[in-house]
mmCIF file of C-alpha atoms in Angstrom:
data_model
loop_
_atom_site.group_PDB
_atom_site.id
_atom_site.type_symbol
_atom_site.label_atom_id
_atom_site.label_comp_id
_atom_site.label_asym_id
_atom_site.label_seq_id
_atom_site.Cartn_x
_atom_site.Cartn_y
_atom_site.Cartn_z
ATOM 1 C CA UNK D 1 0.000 0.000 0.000
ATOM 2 C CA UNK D 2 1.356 3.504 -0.823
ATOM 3 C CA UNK D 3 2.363 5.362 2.662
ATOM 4 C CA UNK D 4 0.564 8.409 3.536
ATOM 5 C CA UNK D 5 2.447 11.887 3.671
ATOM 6 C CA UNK D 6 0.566 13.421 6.113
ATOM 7 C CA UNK D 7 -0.858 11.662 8.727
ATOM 8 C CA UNK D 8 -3.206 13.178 11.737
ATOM 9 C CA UNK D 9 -2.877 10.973 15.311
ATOM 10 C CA UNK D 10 -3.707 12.178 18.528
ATOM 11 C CA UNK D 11 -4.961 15.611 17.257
ATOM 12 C CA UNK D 12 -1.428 16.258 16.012
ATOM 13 C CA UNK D 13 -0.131 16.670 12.514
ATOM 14 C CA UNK D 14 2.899 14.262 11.309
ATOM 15 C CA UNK D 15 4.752 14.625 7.846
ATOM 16 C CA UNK D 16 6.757 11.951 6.184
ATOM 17 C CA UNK D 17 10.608 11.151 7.134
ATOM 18 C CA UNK D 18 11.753 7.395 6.678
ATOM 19 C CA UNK D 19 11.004 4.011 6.170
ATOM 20 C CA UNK D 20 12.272 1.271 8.711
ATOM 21 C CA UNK D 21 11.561 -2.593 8.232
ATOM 22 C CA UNK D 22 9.715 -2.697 11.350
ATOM 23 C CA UNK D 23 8.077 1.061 11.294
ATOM 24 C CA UNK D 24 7.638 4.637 9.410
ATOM 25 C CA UNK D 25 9.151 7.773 10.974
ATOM 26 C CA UNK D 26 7.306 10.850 11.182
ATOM 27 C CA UNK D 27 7.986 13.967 12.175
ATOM 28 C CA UNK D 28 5.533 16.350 13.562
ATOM 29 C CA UNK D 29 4.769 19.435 12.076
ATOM 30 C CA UNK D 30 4.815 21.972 15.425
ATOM 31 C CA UNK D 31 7.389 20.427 17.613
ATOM 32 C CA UNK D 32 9.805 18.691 15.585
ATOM 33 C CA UNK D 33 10.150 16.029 17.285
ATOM 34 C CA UNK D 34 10.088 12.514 15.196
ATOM 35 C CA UNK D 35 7.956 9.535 16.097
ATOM 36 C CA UNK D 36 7.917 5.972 15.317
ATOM 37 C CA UNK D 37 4.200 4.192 13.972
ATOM 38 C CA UNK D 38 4.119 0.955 13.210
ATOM 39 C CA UNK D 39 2.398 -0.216 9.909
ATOM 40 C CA UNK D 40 -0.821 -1.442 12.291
ATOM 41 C CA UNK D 41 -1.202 1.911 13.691
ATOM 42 C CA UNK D 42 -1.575 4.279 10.970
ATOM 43 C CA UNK D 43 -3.974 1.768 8.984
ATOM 44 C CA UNK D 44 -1.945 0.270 6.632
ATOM 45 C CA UNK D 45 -2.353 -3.002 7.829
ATOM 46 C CA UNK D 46 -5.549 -4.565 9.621
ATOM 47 C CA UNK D 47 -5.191 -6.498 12.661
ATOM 48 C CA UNK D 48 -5.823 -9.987 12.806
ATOM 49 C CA UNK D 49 -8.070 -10.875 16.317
ATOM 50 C CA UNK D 50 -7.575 -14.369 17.489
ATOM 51 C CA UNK D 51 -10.336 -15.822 19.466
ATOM 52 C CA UNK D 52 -9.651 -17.294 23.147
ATOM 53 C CA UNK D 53 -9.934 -20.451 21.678
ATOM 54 C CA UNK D 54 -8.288 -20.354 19.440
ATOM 55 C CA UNK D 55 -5.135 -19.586 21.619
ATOM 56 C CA UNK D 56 -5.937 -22.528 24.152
ATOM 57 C CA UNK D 57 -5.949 -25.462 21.637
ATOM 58 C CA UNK D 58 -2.520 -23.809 20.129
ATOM 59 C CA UNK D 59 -1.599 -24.126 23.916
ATOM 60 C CA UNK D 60 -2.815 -28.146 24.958
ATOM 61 C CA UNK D 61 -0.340 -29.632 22.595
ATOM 62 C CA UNK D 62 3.043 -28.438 24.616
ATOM 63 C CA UNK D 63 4.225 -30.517 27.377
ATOM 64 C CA UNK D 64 6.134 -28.823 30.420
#
C-alpha cells in the first residue's frame, strides 16, 4: 500500500521522514520532534483478532 504523507494521530499533525523494516518515521509538524508508527497503527495493515480459543488449543499440545 502507498504510505501516507501526512498523517493526523492524537490531534497532532505528522509529515513523512523514513522508512524502517519494522516502522515509518514521522515527524511532527509543530514540535519537531520525530515519532515511530508501526504499519498497524496508521492503517496500513488490519489487525488480525484471534479468538480465546483459538489460543488454548494452540496451547494443549506443549508438554512442560
Amino acid at each position: 500500500m502507498k504510505i501516507p504523507k501526512k498523517i493526523e494521530k492524537d490531534n497532532r499533525e505528522y509529515i513523512f521522514e523514513k522508512i524502517y523494516p519494522n516502522f515509518i518515521m514521522y515527524k511532527d509538524s509543530k514540535l519537531g520532534t520525530k515519532t515511530c508508527f508501526k504499519r498497524q497503527e496508521i492503517g496500513l495493515i488490519k489487525e488480525i483478532k484471534v479468538s480465546q480459543e483459538g489460543r488454548l488449543k494452540g496451547i494443549n499440545g506443549i508438554r512442560v
